[in-house]
GROMACS .gro file of C-alpha atoms in nm:
model
  288
    1MET     CA    1  -0.338   1.297   1.152
    2LEU     CA    2  -0.479   1.590   0.956
    3GLU     CA    3  -0.530   1.378   0.624
    4GLU     CA    4  -0.790   1.148   0.796
    5PHE     CA    5  -0.976   1.423   1.062
    6GLN     CA    6  -1.007   1.610   0.701
    7ARG     CA    7  -1.144   1.213   0.590
    8ARG     CA    8  -1.376   1.222   0.851
    9VAL     CA    9  -1.592   1.492   0.826
   10LEU     CA   10  -1.586   1.540   0.502
   11ARG     CA   11  -1.763   1.266   0.407
   12ARG     CA   12  -2.048   1.347   0.669
   13ALA     CA   13  -2.048   1.724   0.597
   14CYS     CA   14  -2.025   1.737   0.230
   15GLY     CA   15  -2.417   1.859   0.195
   16ARG     CA   16  -2.562   1.815   0.510
   17THR     CA   17  -2.618   2.066   0.825
   18LEU     CA   18  -2.421   2.260   1.028
   19VAL     CA   19  -2.579   2.005   1.291
   20VAL     CA   20  -2.446   1.654   1.119
   21THR     CA   21  -2.065   1.843   1.042
   22ARG     CA   22  -2.065   1.874   1.406
   23ARG     CA   23  -2.143   1.568   1.474
   24ALA     CA   24  -1.857   1.451   1.284
   25VAL     CA   25  -1.619   1.701   1.437
   26ARG     CA   26  -1.669   1.552   1.774
   27GLU     CA   27  -1.666   1.176   1.640
   28ALA     CA   28  -1.363   1.252   1.513
   29VAL     CA   29  -1.183   1.430   1.719
   30VAL     CA   30  -1.256   1.131   1.991
   31VAL     CA   31  -1.159   0.859   1.757
   32LEU     CA   32  -0.838   1.021   1.622
   33ASP     CA   33  -0.774   1.183   1.981
   34SER     CA   34  -0.946   0.950   2.302
   35GLU     CA   35  -0.588   1.076   2.518
   36GLY     CA   36  -0.635   1.372   2.428
   37TYR     CA   37  -1.035   1.436   2.445
   38LEU     CA   38  -1.044   1.276   2.818
   39ARG     CA   39  -0.758   1.519   2.954
   40ARG     CA   40  -0.935   1.826   2.782
   41ARG     CA   41  -1.259   1.631   2.953
   42LYS     CA   42  -1.064   1.594   3.299
   43GLN     CA   43  -0.968   1.986   3.266
   44ALA     CA   44  -1.302   2.052   3.222
   45ALA     CA   45  -1.447   1.897   3.510
   46CYS     CA   46  -1.282   2.178   3.675
   47LEU     CA   47  -1.504   2.433   3.621
   48GLN     CA   48  -1.841   2.287   3.661
   49ASP     CA   49  -2.029   2.452   3.818
   50VAL     CA   50  -2.344   2.640   3.932
   51TRP     CA   51  -2.477   2.988   3.909
   52ILE     CA   52  -2.778   3.204   3.934
   53TYR     CA   53  -2.892   3.570   3.740
   54HIS     CA   54  -3.152   3.696   3.925
   55GLU     CA   55  -3.378   3.902   3.653
   56PRO     CA   56  -3.599   4.237   3.708
   57ASP     CA   57  -3.948   4.097   3.690
   58GLY     CA   58  -3.954   3.807   4.021
   59MET     CA   59  -3.706   3.550   3.786
   60SER     CA   60  -3.413   3.394   3.843
   61THR     CA   61  -3.233   3.233   3.487
   62LEU     CA   62  -3.058   2.968   3.750
   63MET     CA   63  -2.764   2.770   3.554
   64ALA     CA   64  -2.552   2.470   3.543
   65ARG     CA   65  -2.228   2.326   3.373
   66LEU     CA   66  -2.179   1.899   3.410
   67ALA     CA   67  -2.128   1.559   3.268
   68THR     CA   68  -2.291   1.584   2.943
   69GLU     CA   69  -2.395   1.257   3.080
   70GLN     CA   70  -2.597   1.383   3.427
   71ALA     CA   71  -2.657   1.727   3.202
   72ILE     CA   72  -2.859   1.465   2.998
   73ALA     CA   73  -2.947   1.265   3.275
   74VAL     CA   74  -3.098   1.623   3.478
   75MET     CA   75  -3.361   1.686   3.132
   76THR     CA   76  -3.482   1.301   3.072
   77GLN     CA   77  -3.620   1.347   3.430
   78VAL     CA   78  -3.662   1.704   3.346
   79ASN     CA   79  -3.885   1.581   3.056
   80ALA     CA   80  -4.011   1.308   3.175
   81ALA     CA   81  -4.212   1.454   3.491
   82ALA     CA   82  -4.263   1.754   3.247
   83HIS     CA   83  -4.419   1.491   3.029
   84ALA     CA   84  -4.595   1.330   3.321
   85CYS     CA   85  -4.838   1.638   3.390
   86GLU     CA   86  -5.152   1.671   3.271
   87GLU     CA   87  -5.214   1.985   3.396
   88PRO     CA   88  -5.216   2.194   3.125
   89GLY     CA   89  -5.008   2.482   3.076
   90LEU     CA   90  -4.689   2.560   2.830
   91ILE     CA   91  -4.433   2.279   2.847
   92GLY     CA   92  -4.135   2.503   2.885
   93VAL     CA   93  -4.380   2.562   3.239
   94LYS     CA   94  -4.372   2.204   3.341
   95ARG     CA   95  -4.008   2.177   3.300
   96ALA     CA   96  -3.969   2.436   3.515
   97ASP     CA   97  -4.155   2.324   3.798
   98ALA     CA   98  -4.027   1.953   3.793
   99LEU     CA   99  -3.740   2.079   3.818
  100ALA     CA  100  -3.784   2.269   4.121
  101ALA     CA  101  -3.976   1.942   4.269
  102LEU     CA  102  -3.690   1.704   4.195
  103VAL     CA  103  -3.487   1.874   4.320
  104LEU     CA  104  -3.703   2.041   4.642
  105GLY     CA  105  -3.886   1.699   4.709
  106GLY     CA  106  -4.231   1.867   4.644
  107GLY     CA  107  -4.464   2.131   4.582
  108ALA     CA  108  -4.509   2.154   4.103
  109GLY     CA  109  -4.791   1.856   4.047
  110THR     CA  110  -4.773   1.589   3.967
  111ALA     CA  111  -4.394   1.650   3.916
  112THR     CA  112  -4.357   1.591   4.228
  113ALA     CA  113  -4.543   1.238   4.237
  114ALA     CA  114  -4.309   1.108   3.926
  115ARG     CA  115  -3.977   1.199   4.094
  116GLY     CA  116  -4.039   0.833   4.259
  117GLN     CA  117  -4.121   0.684   3.906
  118MET     CA  118  -3.840   0.804   3.699
  119SER     CA  119  -3.479   0.697   3.617
  120ALA     CA  120  -3.246   0.875   3.392
  121HIS     CA  121  -3.212   0.651   3.078
  122VAL     CA  122  -2.831   0.614   2.860
  123ASN     CA  123  -2.915   0.503   2.461
  124VAL     CA  124  -2.477   0.398   2.419
  125THR     CA  125  -2.466   0.337   2.042
  126MET     CA  126  -2.288  -0.015   1.976
  127ASP     CA  127  -2.241  -0.248   1.619
  128LEU     CA  128  -2.349  -0.582   1.544
  129PRO     CA  129  -2.033  -0.761   1.536
  130THR     CA  130  -1.907  -0.515   1.909
  131PHE     CA  131  -2.233  -0.661   2.060
  132LEU     CA  132  -2.108  -1.023   1.945
  133GLY     CA  133  -1.870  -1.026   2.114
  134LEU     CA  134  -1.934  -0.863   2.417
  135GLN     CA  135  -1.946  -1.055   2.781
  136ASP     CA  136  -2.006  -0.763   3.042
  137THR     CA  137  -1.724  -0.461   2.932
  138PHE     CA  138  -1.728  -0.201   2.653
  139LEU     CA  139  -1.378  -0.297   2.567
  140GLY     CA  140  -1.448  -0.402   2.256
  141LEU     CA  141  -1.597  -0.077   2.139
  142ARG     CA  142  -1.509  -0.029   1.722
  143ASP     CA  143  -1.245   0.261   1.761
  144GLY     CA  144  -1.277   0.311   2.100
  145VAL     CA  145  -1.627   0.529   2.069
  146ALA     CA  146  -1.981   0.484   2.191
  147ASP     CA  147  -2.264   0.725   2.129
  148LEU     CA  148  -2.409   0.845   2.336
  149ALA     CA  149  -2.744   0.961   2.213
  150GLY     CA  150  -2.766   1.350   2.193
  151VAL     CA  151  -2.486   1.484   2.176
  152GLY     CA  152  -2.295   1.195   2.001
  153ALA     CA  153  -1.954   1.054   1.979
  154ILE     CA  154  -1.798   0.919   2.324
  155PRO     CA  155  -1.463   0.768   2.425
  156ALA     CA  156  -1.561   0.444   2.604
  157ASP     CA  157  -1.377   0.519   2.865
  158VAL     CA  158  -1.632   0.736   2.994
  159VAL     CA  159  -1.916   0.466   2.941
  160ARG     CA  160  -1.724   0.153   3.153
  161ASP     CA  161  -1.695   0.493   3.399
  162LEU     CA  162  -2.046   0.457   3.425
  163LEU     CA  163  -2.114   0.108   3.454
  164THR     CA  164  -1.845   0.124   3.745
  165ASP     CA  165  -1.971   0.400   3.969
  166PRO     CA  166  -2.160   0.298   4.287
  167ASP     CA  167  -2.247   0.620   4.309
  168VAL     CA  168  -2.431   0.683   3.911
  169ALA     CA  169  -2.823   0.541   3.922
  170VAL     CA  170  -2.803   0.565   3.487
  171THR     CA  171  -3.012   0.195   3.236
  172ILE     CA  172  -2.795   0.194   2.927
  173ARG     CA  173  -2.983   0.021   2.635
  174ARG     CA  174  -2.737  -0.123   2.395
  175LEU     CA  175  -2.850   0.022   2.032
  176VAL     CA  176  -2.743  -0.214   1.795
  177THR     CA  177  -2.647  -0.155   1.431
  178ASP     CA  178  -2.544  -0.231   1.167
  179PRO     CA  179  -2.213  -0.293   1.097
  180VAL     CA  180  -2.217  -0.153   0.651
  181THR     CA  181  -2.552   0.063   0.706
  182GLY     CA  182  -2.427   0.215   1.036
  183HIS     CA  183  -2.847   0.170   1.102
  184LEU     CA  184  -3.043   0.062   1.384
  185LEU     CA  185  -3.169  -0.298   1.265
  186ASP     CA  186  -3.587  -0.378   1.291
  187TYR     CA  187  -3.812  -0.433   1.572
  188GLY     CA  188  -4.029  -0.600   1.315
  189ARG     CA  189  -4.396  -0.442   1.487
  190LYS     CA  190  -4.650  -0.427   1.271
  191THR     CA  191  -4.969  -0.253   1.533
  192TYR     CA  192  -5.225   0.042   1.459
  193ALA     CA  193  -5.098   0.225   1.806
  194VAL     CA  194  -4.710   0.262   1.827
  195PRO     CA  195  -4.575   0.078   2.010
  196GLN     CA  196  -4.344   0.126   2.326
  197ALA     CA  197  -4.035  -0.114   2.231
  198LEU     CA  198  -4.086  -0.002   1.886
  199ARG     CA  199  -4.133   0.456   2.007
  200GLU     CA  200  -3.793   0.402   2.168
  201PHE     CA  201  -3.616   0.258   1.881
  202ILE     CA  202  -3.803   0.515   1.608
  203ILE     CA  203  -3.631   0.808   1.878
  204ALA     CA  204  -3.298   0.659   1.844
  205ARG     CA  205  -3.276   0.507   1.448
  206ASP     CA  206  -3.368   0.933   1.354
  207ARG     CA  207  -3.295   1.096   1.690
  208THR     CA  208  -3.448   1.491   1.481
  209CYS     CA  209  -3.802   1.567   1.337
  210ARG     CA  210  -3.749   1.447   1.044
  211PHE     CA  211  -3.850   1.755   0.835
  212PRO     CA  212  -3.610   1.913   0.592
  213GLY     CA  213  -3.383   2.150   0.787
  214CYS     CA  214  -3.513   2.109   1.137
  215ASN     CA  215  -3.328   1.974   1.464
  216ARG     CA  216  -3.597   1.948   1.699
  217ARG     CA  217  -3.502   1.673   1.932
  218ALA     CA  218  -3.698   1.316   1.831
  219ASP     CA  219  -3.863   1.225   2.174
  220LEU     CA  220  -4.012   1.519   2.224
  221SER     CA  221  -4.190   1.463   1.850
  222GLN     CA  222  -4.515   1.258   1.750
  223ILE     CA  223  -4.433   0.970   1.573
  224ASP     CA  224  -4.640   1.004   1.276
  225HIS     CA  225  -4.706   0.714   1.010
  226ALA     CA  226  -4.562   0.855   0.626
  227ILE     CA  227  -4.844   0.686   0.493
  228ALA     CA  228  -5.169   0.723   0.702
  229TRP     CA  229  -5.310   0.436   0.868
  230ASP     CA  230  -5.660   0.500   0.686
  231ASP     CA  231  -5.493   0.529   0.379
  232GLY     CA  232  -5.315   0.155   0.421
  233GLY     CA  233  -5.004   0.247   0.606
  234GLN     CA  234  -4.840   0.028   0.870
  235THR     CA  235  -4.644   0.127   1.172
  236ASN     CA  236  -4.323  -0.046   1.104
  237PRO     CA  237  -4.012   0.180   1.075
  238ALA     CA  238  -4.041   0.199   0.697
  239ASN     CA  239  -4.318   0.439   0.791
  240LEU     CA  240  -4.254   0.565   1.079
  241GLY     CA  241  -4.079   0.892   1.202
  242PRO     CA  242  -4.112   1.169   1.469
  243LEU     CA  243  -4.199   1.504   1.339
  244CYS     CA  244  -4.199   1.750   1.569
  245THR     CA  245  -4.607   1.932   1.645
  246ARG     CA  246  -4.520   2.234   1.399
  247HIS     CA  247  -4.429   2.016   1.057
  248HIS     CA  248  -4.702   1.739   1.166
  249GLN     CA  249  -4.917   2.002   1.126
  250LEU     CA  250  -4.794   2.137   0.766
  251LYS     CA  251  -4.780   1.735   0.662
  252THR     CA  252  -5.150   1.732   0.806
  253HIS     CA  253  -5.338   2.046   0.651
  254GLY     CA  254  -5.009   2.252   0.584
  255GLY     CA  255  -4.961   2.071   0.143
  256TRP     CA  256  -4.682   1.901   0.312
  257HIS     CA  257  -4.629   1.519   0.158
  258ILE     CA  258  -4.418   1.241   0.207
  259THR     CA  259  -4.376   1.054  -0.098
  260THR     CA  260  -4.164   0.819  -0.038
  261SER     CA  261  -4.026   0.709   0.404
  262ARG     CA  262  -3.737   0.457   0.394
  263PRO     CA  263  -3.706   0.144   0.672
  264ASP     CA  264  -3.312   0.368   0.780
  265GLY     CA  265  -3.535   0.698   0.835
  266SER     CA  266  -3.481   0.881   0.521
  267CYS     CA  267  -3.736   1.001   0.330
  268THR     CA  268  -3.871   1.246   0.043
  269TRP     CA  269  -4.091   1.547   0.069
  270ILE     CA  270  -4.227   1.688  -0.139
  271SER     CA  271  -4.336   2.086  -0.078
  272PRO     CA  272  -4.693   2.315  -0.193
  273GLN     CA  273  -4.443   2.457  -0.491
  274GLY     CA  274  -4.412   2.133  -0.676
  275ARG     CA  275  -4.023   2.164  -0.472
  276VAL     CA  276  -3.879   1.842  -0.360
  277TYR     CA  277  -3.656   1.745  -0.060
  278ASP     CA  278  -3.510   1.496   0.107
  279HIS     CA  279  -3.437   1.375   0.420
  280HIS     CA  280  -3.141   1.117   0.566
  281PRO     CA  281  -3.106   1.083   1.011
  282PRO     CA  282  -2.746   1.063   1.081
  283PRO     CA  283  -2.599   0.690   1.048
  284HIS     CA  284  -2.391   0.578   1.433
  285GLU     CA  285  -2.141   0.431   1.345
  286GLU     CA  286  -1.922   0.525   0.999
  287ALA     CA  287  -1.827   0.210   0.824
  288ALA     CA  288  -1.472   0.218   0.758
   0.00000   0.00000   0.00000
């Protein structure tokens, strides 16, 4: 098992970032020791709690330890409410107001109105053969593993629990991947304004800002045309990618350029000093 663990991790970790390495370790553990993972998860569930720390400036820090899928669902709603608020202000302040509104039921401007319109979405990824053979169950997931957006590998049993729990109001989208490359399939949309379906595709494909070394989440970033529309660039997966506000500005005004942008989300950058950097989003599934 140790040799297989090393093989799975090292083939993805060599020359990649710490974030990619951690994802590879998590996936290898789930695949090779799924029973142990579920046992540890059950034990850890007993440690769930909520804490509050009062600070001397009239503020307090509220912390919660939740199951990963629950934490992601909470943050999905908080972010959606914060971005729905049109009042000026820092995004962190809007998130704090949104959380208070969602829990207490009012008092945070447009965040309260957004509360009744939102639902939490969890992206679960599987390969194409699994999708084609799928009925109403996730029993066919390759290696018994699903990919939870923003986290990485989780056992299929966790997904099944979500689907069968009557108290969980979660929408699960099936994102179909190519069994050879592991990358999401092309939506084939071509318009100047990025359609919502294509936007979601890009976010799910890339996961993070595509600037070298940046780990800012894709859903909190802007969808950028690698080749500007005015310069003949198209609105398609090969020419689109997420950039956080800071790195979008560096590309537009800071002398950084994308020389090559590919359908799988990978791209090549040139810095103002002429250095070349390659960016590759992590595949959702590694070929066996």
